[in-house]
Tab-separated table of C-alpha atoms in Angstrom:
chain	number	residue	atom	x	y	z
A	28	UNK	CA	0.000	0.000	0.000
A	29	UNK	CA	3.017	2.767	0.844
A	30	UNK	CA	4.396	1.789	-2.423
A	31	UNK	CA	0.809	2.536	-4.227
A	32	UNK	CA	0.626	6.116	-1.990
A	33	UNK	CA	3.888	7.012	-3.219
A	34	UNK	CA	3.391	6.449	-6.759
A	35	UNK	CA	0.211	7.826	-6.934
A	36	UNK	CA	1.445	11.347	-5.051
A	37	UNK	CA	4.362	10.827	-7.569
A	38	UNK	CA	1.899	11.374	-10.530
A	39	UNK	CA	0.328	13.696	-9.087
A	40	UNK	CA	3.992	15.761	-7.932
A	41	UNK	CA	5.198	15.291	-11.828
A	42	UNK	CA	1.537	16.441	-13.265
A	43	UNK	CA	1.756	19.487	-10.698
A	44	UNK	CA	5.082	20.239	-11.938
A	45	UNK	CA	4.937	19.433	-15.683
A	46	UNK	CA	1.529	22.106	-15.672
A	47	UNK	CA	3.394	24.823	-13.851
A	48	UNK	CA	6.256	24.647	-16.421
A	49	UNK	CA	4.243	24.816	-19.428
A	50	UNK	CA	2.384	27.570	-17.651
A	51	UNK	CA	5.249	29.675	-17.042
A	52	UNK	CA	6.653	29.375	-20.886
A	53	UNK	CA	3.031	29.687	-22.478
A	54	UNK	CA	3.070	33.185	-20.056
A	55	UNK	CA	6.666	34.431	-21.544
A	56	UNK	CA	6.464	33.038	-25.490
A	57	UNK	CA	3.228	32.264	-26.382
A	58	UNK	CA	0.758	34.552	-28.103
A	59	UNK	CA	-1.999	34.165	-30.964
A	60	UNK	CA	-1.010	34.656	-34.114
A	61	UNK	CA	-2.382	38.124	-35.573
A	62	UNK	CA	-5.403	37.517	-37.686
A	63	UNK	CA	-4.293	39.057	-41.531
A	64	UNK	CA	-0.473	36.977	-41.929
A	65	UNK	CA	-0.591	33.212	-41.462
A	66	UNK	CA	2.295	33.870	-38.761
A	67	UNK	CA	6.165	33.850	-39.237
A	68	UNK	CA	5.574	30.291	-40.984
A	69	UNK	CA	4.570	32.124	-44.562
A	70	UNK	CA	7.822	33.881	-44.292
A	71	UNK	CA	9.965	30.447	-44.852
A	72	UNK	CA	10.302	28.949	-48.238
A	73	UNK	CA	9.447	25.695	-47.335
A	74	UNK	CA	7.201	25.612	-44.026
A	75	UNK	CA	5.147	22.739	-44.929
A	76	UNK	CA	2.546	24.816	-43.063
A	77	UNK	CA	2.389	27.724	-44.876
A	78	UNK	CA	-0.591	29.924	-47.146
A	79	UNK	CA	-3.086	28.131	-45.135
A	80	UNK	CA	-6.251	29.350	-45.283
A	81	UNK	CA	-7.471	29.582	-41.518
A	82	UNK	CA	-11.152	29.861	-42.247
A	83	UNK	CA	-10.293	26.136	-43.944
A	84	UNK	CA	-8.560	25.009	-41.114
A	85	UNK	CA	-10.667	24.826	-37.853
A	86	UNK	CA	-12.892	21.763	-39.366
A	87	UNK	CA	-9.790	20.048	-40.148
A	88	UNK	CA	-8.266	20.999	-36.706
A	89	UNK	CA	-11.407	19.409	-35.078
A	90	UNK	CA	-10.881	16.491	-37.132
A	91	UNK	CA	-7.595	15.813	-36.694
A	92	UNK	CA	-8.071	16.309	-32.793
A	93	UNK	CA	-11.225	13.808	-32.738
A	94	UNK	CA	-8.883	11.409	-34.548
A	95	UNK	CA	-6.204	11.803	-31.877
A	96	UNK	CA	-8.849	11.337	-29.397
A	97	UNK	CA	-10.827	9.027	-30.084
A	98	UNK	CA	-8.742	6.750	-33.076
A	99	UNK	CA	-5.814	6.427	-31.480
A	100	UNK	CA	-7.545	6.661	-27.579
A	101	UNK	CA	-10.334	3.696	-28.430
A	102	UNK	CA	-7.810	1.604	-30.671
A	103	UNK	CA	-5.618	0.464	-27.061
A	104	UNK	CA	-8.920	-0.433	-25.287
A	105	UNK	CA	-9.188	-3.922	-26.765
A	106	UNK	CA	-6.438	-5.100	-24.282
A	107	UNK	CA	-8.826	-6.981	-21.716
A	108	UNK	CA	-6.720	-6.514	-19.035
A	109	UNK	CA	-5.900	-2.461	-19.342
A	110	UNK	CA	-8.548	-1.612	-21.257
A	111	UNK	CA	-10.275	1.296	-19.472
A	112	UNK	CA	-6.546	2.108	-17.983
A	113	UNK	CA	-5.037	2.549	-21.474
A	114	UNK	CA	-7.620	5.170	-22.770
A	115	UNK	CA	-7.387	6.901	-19.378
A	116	UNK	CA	-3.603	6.879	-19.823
A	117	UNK	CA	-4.031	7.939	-23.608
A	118	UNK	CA	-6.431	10.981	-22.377
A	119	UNK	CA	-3.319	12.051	-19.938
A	120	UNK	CA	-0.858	11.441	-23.132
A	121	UNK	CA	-2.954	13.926	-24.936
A	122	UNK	CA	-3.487	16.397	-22.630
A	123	UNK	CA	0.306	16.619	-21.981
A	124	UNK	CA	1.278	16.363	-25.609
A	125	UNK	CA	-0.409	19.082	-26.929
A	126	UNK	CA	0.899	21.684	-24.729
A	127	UNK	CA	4.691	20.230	-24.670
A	128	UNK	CA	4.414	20.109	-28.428
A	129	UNK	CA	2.953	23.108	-29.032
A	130	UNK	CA	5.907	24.903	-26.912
A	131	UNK	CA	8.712	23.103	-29.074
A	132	UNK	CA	7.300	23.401	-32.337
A	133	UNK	CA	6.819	26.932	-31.525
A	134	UNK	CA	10.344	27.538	-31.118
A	135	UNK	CA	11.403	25.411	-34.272
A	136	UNK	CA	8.716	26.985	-36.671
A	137	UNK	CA	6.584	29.922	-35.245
A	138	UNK	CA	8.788	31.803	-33.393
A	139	UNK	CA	9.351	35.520	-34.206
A	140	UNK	CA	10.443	38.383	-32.318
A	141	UNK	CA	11.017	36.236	-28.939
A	142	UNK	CA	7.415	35.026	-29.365
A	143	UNK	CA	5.439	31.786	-30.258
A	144	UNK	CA	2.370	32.680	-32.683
A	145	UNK	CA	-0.002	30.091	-32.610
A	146	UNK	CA	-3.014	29.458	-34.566
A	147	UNK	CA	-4.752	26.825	-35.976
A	148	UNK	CA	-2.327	25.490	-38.252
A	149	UNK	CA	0.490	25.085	-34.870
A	150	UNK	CA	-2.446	23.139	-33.212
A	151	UNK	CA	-2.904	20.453	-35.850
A	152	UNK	CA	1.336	19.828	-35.766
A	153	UNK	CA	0.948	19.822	-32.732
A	154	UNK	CA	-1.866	17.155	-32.958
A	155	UNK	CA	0.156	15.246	-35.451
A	156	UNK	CA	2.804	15.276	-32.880
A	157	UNK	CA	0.598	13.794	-30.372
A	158	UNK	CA	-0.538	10.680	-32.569
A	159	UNK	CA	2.903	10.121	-32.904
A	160	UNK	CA	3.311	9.458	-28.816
A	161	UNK	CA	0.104	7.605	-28.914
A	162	UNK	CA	1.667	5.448	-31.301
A	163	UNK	CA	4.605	4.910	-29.473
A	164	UNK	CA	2.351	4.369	-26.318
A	165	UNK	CA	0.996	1.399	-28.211
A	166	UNK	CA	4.161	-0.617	-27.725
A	167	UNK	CA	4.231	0.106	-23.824
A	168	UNK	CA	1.166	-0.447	-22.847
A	169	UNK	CA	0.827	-2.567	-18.719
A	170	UNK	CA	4.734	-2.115	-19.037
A	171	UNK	CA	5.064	1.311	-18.069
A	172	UNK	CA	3.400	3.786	-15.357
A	173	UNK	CA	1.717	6.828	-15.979
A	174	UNK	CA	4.618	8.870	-14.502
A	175	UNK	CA	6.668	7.245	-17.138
A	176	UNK	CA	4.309	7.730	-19.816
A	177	UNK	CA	4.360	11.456	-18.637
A	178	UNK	CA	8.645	11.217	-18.894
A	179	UNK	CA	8.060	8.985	-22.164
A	180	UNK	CA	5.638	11.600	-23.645
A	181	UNK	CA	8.004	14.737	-22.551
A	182	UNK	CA	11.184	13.114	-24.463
A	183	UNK	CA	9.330	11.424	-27.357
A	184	UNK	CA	7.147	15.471	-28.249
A	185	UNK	CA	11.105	16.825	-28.134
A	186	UNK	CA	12.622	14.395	-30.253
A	187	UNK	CA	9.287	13.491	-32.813
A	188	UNK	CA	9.687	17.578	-33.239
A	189	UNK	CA	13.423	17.428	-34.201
A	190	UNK	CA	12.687	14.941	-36.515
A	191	UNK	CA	9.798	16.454	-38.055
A	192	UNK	CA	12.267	19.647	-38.827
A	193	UNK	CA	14.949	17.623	-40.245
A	194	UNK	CA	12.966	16.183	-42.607
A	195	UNK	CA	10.132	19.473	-43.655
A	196	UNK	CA	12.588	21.974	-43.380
A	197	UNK	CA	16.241	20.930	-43.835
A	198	UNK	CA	15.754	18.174	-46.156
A	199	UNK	CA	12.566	20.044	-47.928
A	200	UNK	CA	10.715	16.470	-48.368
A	201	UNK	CA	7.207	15.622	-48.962
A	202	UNK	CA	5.175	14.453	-45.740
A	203	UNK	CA	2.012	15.650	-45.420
A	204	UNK	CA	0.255	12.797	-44.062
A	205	UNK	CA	3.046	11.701	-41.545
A	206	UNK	CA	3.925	8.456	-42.991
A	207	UNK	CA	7.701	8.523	-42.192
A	208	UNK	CA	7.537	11.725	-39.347
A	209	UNK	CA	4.127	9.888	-37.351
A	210	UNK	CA	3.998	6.329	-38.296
A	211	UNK	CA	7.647	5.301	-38.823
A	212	UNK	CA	8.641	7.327	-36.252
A	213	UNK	CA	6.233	6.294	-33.349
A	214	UNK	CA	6.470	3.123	-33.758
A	215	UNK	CA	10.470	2.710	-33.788
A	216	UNK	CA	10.946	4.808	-30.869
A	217	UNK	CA	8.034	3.026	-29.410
A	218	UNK	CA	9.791	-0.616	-30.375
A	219	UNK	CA	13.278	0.746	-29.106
A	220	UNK	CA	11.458	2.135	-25.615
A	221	UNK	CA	10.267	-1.560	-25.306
A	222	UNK	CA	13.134	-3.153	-26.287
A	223	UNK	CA	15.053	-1.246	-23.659
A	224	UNK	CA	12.614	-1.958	-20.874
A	225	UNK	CA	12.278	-5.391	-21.727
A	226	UNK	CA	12.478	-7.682	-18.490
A	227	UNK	CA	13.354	-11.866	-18.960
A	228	UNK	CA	10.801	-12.891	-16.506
A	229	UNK	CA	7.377	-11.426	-18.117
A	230	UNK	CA	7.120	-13.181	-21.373
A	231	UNK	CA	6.944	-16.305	-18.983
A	232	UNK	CA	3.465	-14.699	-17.735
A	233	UNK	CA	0.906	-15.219	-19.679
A	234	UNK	CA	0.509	-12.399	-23.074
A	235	UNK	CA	-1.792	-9.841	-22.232
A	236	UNK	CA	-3.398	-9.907	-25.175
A	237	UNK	CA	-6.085	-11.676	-23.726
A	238	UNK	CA	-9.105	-10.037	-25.126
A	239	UNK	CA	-12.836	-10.293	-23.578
A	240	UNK	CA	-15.648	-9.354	-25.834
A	241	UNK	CA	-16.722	-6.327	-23.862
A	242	UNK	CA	-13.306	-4.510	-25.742
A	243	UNK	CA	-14.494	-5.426	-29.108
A	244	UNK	CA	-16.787	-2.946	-28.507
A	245	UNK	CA	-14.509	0.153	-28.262
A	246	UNK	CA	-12.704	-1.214	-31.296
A	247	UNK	CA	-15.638	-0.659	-33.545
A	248	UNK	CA	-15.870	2.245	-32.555
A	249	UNK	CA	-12.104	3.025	-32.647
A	250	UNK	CA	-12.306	1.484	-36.186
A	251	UNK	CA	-15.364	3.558	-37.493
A	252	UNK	CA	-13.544	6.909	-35.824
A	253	UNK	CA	-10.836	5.592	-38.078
A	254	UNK	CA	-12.655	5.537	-41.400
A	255	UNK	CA	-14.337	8.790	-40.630
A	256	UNK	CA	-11.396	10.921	-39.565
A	257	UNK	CA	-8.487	9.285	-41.173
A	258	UNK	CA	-8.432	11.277	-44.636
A	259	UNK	CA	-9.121	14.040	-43.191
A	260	UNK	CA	-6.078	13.563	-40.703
A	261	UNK	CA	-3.338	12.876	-43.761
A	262	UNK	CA	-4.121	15.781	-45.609
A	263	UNK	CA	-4.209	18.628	-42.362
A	264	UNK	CA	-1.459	19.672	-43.867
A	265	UNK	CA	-1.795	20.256	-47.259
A	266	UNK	CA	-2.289	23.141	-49.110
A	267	UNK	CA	-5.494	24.045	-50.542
A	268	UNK	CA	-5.376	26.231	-53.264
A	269	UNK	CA	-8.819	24.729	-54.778
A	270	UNK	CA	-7.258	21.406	-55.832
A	271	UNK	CA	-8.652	18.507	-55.462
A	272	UNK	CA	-8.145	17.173	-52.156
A	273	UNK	CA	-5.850	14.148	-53.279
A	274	UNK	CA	-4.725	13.045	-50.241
A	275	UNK	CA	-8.155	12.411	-48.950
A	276	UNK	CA	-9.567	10.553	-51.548
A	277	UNK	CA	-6.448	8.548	-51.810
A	278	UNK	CA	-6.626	7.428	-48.323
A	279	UNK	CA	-10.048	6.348	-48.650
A	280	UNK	CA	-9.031	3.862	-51.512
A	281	UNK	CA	-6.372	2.838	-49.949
A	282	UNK	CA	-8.358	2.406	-46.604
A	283	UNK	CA	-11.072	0.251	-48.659
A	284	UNK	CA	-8.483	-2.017	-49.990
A	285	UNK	CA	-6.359	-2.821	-46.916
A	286	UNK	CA	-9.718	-3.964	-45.084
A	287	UNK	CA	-10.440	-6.952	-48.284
A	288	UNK	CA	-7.058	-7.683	-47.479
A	289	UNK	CA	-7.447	-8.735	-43.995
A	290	UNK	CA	-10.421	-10.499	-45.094
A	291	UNK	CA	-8.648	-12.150	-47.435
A	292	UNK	CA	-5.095	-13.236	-45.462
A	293	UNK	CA	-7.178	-14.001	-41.733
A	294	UNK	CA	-9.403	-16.723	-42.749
A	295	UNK	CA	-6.387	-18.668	-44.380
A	296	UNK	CA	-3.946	-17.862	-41.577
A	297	UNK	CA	-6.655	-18.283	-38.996
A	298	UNK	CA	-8.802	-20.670	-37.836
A	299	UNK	CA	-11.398	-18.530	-36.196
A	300	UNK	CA	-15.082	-18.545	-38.188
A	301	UNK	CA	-15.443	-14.782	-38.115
A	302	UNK	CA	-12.959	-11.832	-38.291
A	303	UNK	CA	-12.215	-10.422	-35.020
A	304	UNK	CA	-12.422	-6.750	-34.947
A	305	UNK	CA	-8.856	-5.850	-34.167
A	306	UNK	CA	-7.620	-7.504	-37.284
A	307	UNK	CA	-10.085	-5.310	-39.164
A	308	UNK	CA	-8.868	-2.303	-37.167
A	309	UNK	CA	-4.969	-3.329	-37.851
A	310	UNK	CA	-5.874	-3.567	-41.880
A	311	UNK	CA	-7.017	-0.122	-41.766
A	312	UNK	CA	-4.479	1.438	-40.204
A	313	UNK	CA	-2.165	0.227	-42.250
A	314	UNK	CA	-3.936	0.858	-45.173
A	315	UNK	CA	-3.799	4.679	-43.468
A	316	UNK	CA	-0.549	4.343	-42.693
A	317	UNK	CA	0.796	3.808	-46.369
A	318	UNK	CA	-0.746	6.559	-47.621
A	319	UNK	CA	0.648	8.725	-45.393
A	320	UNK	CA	3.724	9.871	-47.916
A	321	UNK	CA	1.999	8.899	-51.187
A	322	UNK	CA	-1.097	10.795	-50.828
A	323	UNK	CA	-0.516	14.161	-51.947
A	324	UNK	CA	1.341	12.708	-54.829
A	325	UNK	CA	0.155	11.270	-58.565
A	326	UNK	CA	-1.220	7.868	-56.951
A	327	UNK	CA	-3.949	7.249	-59.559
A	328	UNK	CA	-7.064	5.478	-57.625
A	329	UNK	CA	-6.057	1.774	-58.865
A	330	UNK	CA	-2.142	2.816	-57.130
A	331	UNK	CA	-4.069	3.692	-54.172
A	332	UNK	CA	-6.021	0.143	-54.177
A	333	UNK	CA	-2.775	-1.892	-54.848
A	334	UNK	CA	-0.555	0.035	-52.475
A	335	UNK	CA	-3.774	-0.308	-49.682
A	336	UNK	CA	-4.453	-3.884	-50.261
A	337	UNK	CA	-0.432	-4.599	-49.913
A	338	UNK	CA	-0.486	-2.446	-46.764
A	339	UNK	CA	-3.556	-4.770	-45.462
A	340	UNK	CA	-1.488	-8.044	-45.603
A	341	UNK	CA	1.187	-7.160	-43.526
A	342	UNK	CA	-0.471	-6.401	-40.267
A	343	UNK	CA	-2.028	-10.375	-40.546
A	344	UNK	CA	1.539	-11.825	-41.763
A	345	UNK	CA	3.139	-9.923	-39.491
A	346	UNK	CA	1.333	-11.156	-36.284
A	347	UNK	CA	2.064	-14.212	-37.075
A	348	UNK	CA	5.437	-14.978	-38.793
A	349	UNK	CA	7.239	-11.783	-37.590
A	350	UNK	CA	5.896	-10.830	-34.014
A	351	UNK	CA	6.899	-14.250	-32.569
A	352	UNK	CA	10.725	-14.184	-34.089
A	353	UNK	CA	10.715	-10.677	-32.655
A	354	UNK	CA	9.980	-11.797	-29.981
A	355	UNK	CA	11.992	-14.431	-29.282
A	356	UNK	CA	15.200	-13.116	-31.123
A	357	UNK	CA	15.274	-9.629	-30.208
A	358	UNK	CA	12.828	-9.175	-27.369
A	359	UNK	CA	10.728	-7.057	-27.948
A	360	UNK	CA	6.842	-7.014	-26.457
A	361	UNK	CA	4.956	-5.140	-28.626
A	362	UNK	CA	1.762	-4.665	-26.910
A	363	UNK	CA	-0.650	-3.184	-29.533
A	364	UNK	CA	1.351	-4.476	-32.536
A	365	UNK	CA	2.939	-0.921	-34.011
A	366	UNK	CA	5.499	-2.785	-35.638
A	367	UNK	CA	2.913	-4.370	-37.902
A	368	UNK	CA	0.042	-1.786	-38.178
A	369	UNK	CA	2.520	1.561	-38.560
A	370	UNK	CA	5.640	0.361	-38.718
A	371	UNK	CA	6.328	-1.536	-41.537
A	372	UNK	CA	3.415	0.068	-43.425
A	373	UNK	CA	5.130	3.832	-42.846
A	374	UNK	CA	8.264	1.941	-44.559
A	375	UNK	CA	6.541	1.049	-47.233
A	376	UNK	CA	5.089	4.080	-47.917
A	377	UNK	CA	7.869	6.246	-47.508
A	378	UNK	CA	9.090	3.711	-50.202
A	379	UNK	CA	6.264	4.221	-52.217
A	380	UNK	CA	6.384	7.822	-51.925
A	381	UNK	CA	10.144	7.799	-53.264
A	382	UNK	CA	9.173	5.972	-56.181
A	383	UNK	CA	6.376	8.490	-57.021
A	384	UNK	CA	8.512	11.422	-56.188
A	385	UNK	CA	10.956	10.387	-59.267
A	386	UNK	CA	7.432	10.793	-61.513
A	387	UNK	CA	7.193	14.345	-60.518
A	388	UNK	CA	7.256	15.651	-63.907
A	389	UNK	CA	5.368	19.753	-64.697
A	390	UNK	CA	3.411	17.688	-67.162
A	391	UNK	CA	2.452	15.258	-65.319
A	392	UNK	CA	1.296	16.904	-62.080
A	393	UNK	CA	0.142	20.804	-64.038
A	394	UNK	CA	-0.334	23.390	-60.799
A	395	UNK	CA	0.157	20.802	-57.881
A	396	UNK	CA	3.826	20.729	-58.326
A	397	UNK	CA	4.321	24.262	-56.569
A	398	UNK	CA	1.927	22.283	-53.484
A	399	UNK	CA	3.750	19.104	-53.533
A	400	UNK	CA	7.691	20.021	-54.455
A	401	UNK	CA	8.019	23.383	-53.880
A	402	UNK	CA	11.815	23.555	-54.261
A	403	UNK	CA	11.147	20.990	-57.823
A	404	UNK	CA	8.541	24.085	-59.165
A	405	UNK	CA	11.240	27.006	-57.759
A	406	UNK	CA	13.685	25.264	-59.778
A	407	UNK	CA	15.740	25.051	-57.092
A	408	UNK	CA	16.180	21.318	-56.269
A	409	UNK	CA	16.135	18.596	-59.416
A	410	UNK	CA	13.708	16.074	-59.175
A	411	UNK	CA	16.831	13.436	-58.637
A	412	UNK	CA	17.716	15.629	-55.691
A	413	UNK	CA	14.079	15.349	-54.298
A	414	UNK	CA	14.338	11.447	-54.946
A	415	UNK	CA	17.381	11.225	-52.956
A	416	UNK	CA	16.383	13.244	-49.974
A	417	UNK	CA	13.019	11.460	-49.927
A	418	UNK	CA	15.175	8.334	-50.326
A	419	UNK	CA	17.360	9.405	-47.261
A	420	UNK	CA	14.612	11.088	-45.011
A	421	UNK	CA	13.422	6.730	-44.288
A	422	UNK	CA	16.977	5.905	-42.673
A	423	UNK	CA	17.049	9.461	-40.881
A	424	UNK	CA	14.109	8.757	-39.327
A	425	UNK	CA	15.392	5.597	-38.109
A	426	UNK	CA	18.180	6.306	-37.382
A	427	UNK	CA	16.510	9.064	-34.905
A	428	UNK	CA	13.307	6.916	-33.837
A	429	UNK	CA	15.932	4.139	-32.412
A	430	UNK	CA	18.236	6.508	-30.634
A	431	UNK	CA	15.753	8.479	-29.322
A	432	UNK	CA	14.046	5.402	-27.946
A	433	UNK	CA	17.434	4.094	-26.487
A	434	UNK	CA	18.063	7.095	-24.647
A	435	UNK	CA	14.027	7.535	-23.614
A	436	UNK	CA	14.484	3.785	-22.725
């Protein structure tokens, strides 16, 4: 019982603390942004949030925060065992993220003058920022406390933000949906958090992953949240100069083909008479996940469909050729799966979005090409240099997401 007091007044102490900090820096840097300029962001050639139109963005903000929510919150609470725990732990997560990320994203991109400008364009990175430590969460979950999900969540905002610069604004690439800065990312530093925390004696315990039917419940809803947020979600970021939003109807193929896919790949693998909800859930996220680079780009709907249904058949391989040898070789417990569901589909999108970055022709994509590749429109960058740095953002990423988990670890 002492032990119990002292980690509860513990949380409580860190909470305390963590709220009077951000406090005390929101009082000295952060202000709104003034109404007529987009903020200091418009000023940089390649902000990836710039010439938004804020009257555009406050649907999409809600959006992307009711994704953060309620995806990402209702998508841990099929673990029997921590169900109602997790999404309390998630809510905490969020509430935390936000504020942390807004601070350091400030600094990186909206500061001016000795101030932070935020509007609604700094919220949504700063939401996209927060699915990233959800993600990450995913790999933890009944390992770790909630005063080291607080720690976890205070290092992981810092170094998903450091990463997200690298890649937007030193290497210039295309990201809007997050596949390599969200999904990649997360899930690495999630993996590497794991790995590092691992402990001999609890894979000898029985896997939580028992799950009671009562949890199926949330993941329908988790998994409808999904499918109604989700495109909205990977293209928060993009530029909207009237084009066709892209990215959104991309992700919806690609979301509709990764769930046949799972019906397709669980009956054979599994014996079970009816899909379990989870697996359904997994397929679309990975189908998400894919699209995450790829989205903005020239797709075509029938890329969308094959790159979504290939996305849909890893998370059902994956759980059961990979997880086990992961397991058992390199020990890591992967609670929620991330390696399978964002993972290895962020990989092969970033992949994917390489390959279509080498098509980016003025022919082929007219206007778009001043939304998509900036620097390729300017004339400043060739479209082999945009290949390359697209190429080299994937092992940056991992190279970061693995450190940083090490060192979070």
């Amino acid at each position: 019982p002492e032990d119990t007091t002292a980690s509860r007044l513990r949380l409580a102490g860190l909470c305390f603390l963590l709220q009077i900090l951000t406090i005390i820096l929101f009082a000295i840097f952060v202000r709104y942004s003034p109404e007529s300029g987009s903020g200091p962001c418009s000023q940089q050639p390649n902000c990836s949030w710039k010439n938004q139109d804020l009257g555009f963005q406050h649907p999409r903000f809600r959006h992307v925060n009711l994704q953060a929510l309620l995806g990402f919150g209702l998508l841990v609470a099929f673990l029997g065992r921590y169900g109602p725990g997790s999404v309390a732990i998630s809510i905490l997560v969020v509430a935390f993220a936000i504020q942390w990320a807004v601070l350091i994203q400030g600094f990186l991109y909206f500061f001016l003058n000795g101030r932070i400008y935020v509007g609604a364009q700094s919220m949504v990175s700063a939401d996209f920022c927060t699915a990233a430590v959800l993600i990450s969460t995913g790999a933890l979950l009944g390992r770790v406390n909630p005063v080291q999900m607080l720690l976890l969540t205070l290092l992981g905002v810092t170094l998903f933000s450091t990463n997200e610069y690298i890649l937007l604004s030193l290497m210039g690439i295309s990201d809007s949906g997050g596949c390599l800065t969200v999904h990649t990312f997360g899930a690495y530093f999630g993996l590497m958090v794991s790995r590092i925390l691992h402990q001999p004696h609890m894979h000898k315990r029985k896997e939580q992953q028992d799950t009671g039917h009562q949890p199926d419940a949330f993941t329908l809803l988790g998994t409808i949240y999904l499918w109604i947020f989700w495109p909205s979600f990977a293209s928060a970021t993009t530029v909207r100069n009237n084009a066709e939003p892209w990215a959104v109807l991309n992700t919806y193929f690609s979301l509709a083909a990764s769930t046949l896919a799972a019906f397709v790949l669980s009956p054979v693998l599994y014996e079970e008479s009816t899909l379990r909800m989870v697996q359904i859930q997994d397929a679309t996220l990975a189908g998400a996940a894919v699209m995450g680079m790829a989205g903005e780009m020239l797709v075509t709907p029938f890329g969308a469909l094959i790159a979504g249904f290939l996305a849909g058949l890893i998370p059902p391989l994956g759980f059961r050729f990979l997880t086990p040898v992961l397991r058992s070789r390199l020990k890591t417990q992967d609670t929620c799966g991330v390696h399978n569901v964002h993972g290895l589909p962020g990989i092969l999108g970033a992949l994917l979005g390489t390959l279509l970055t080498a098509l980016a022709t003025a022919d082929a994509y007219g206007g778009r090409l001043e939304l998509v590749f900036p620097l390729v429109a300017q004339g400043s960058r060739t479209v082999t240099d945009q290949v390359l740095c697209q190429l080299c953002a994937l092992p940056v990423t991992l190279l970061l997401a693995s450190l940083g988990g090490c060192l979070t670890g």
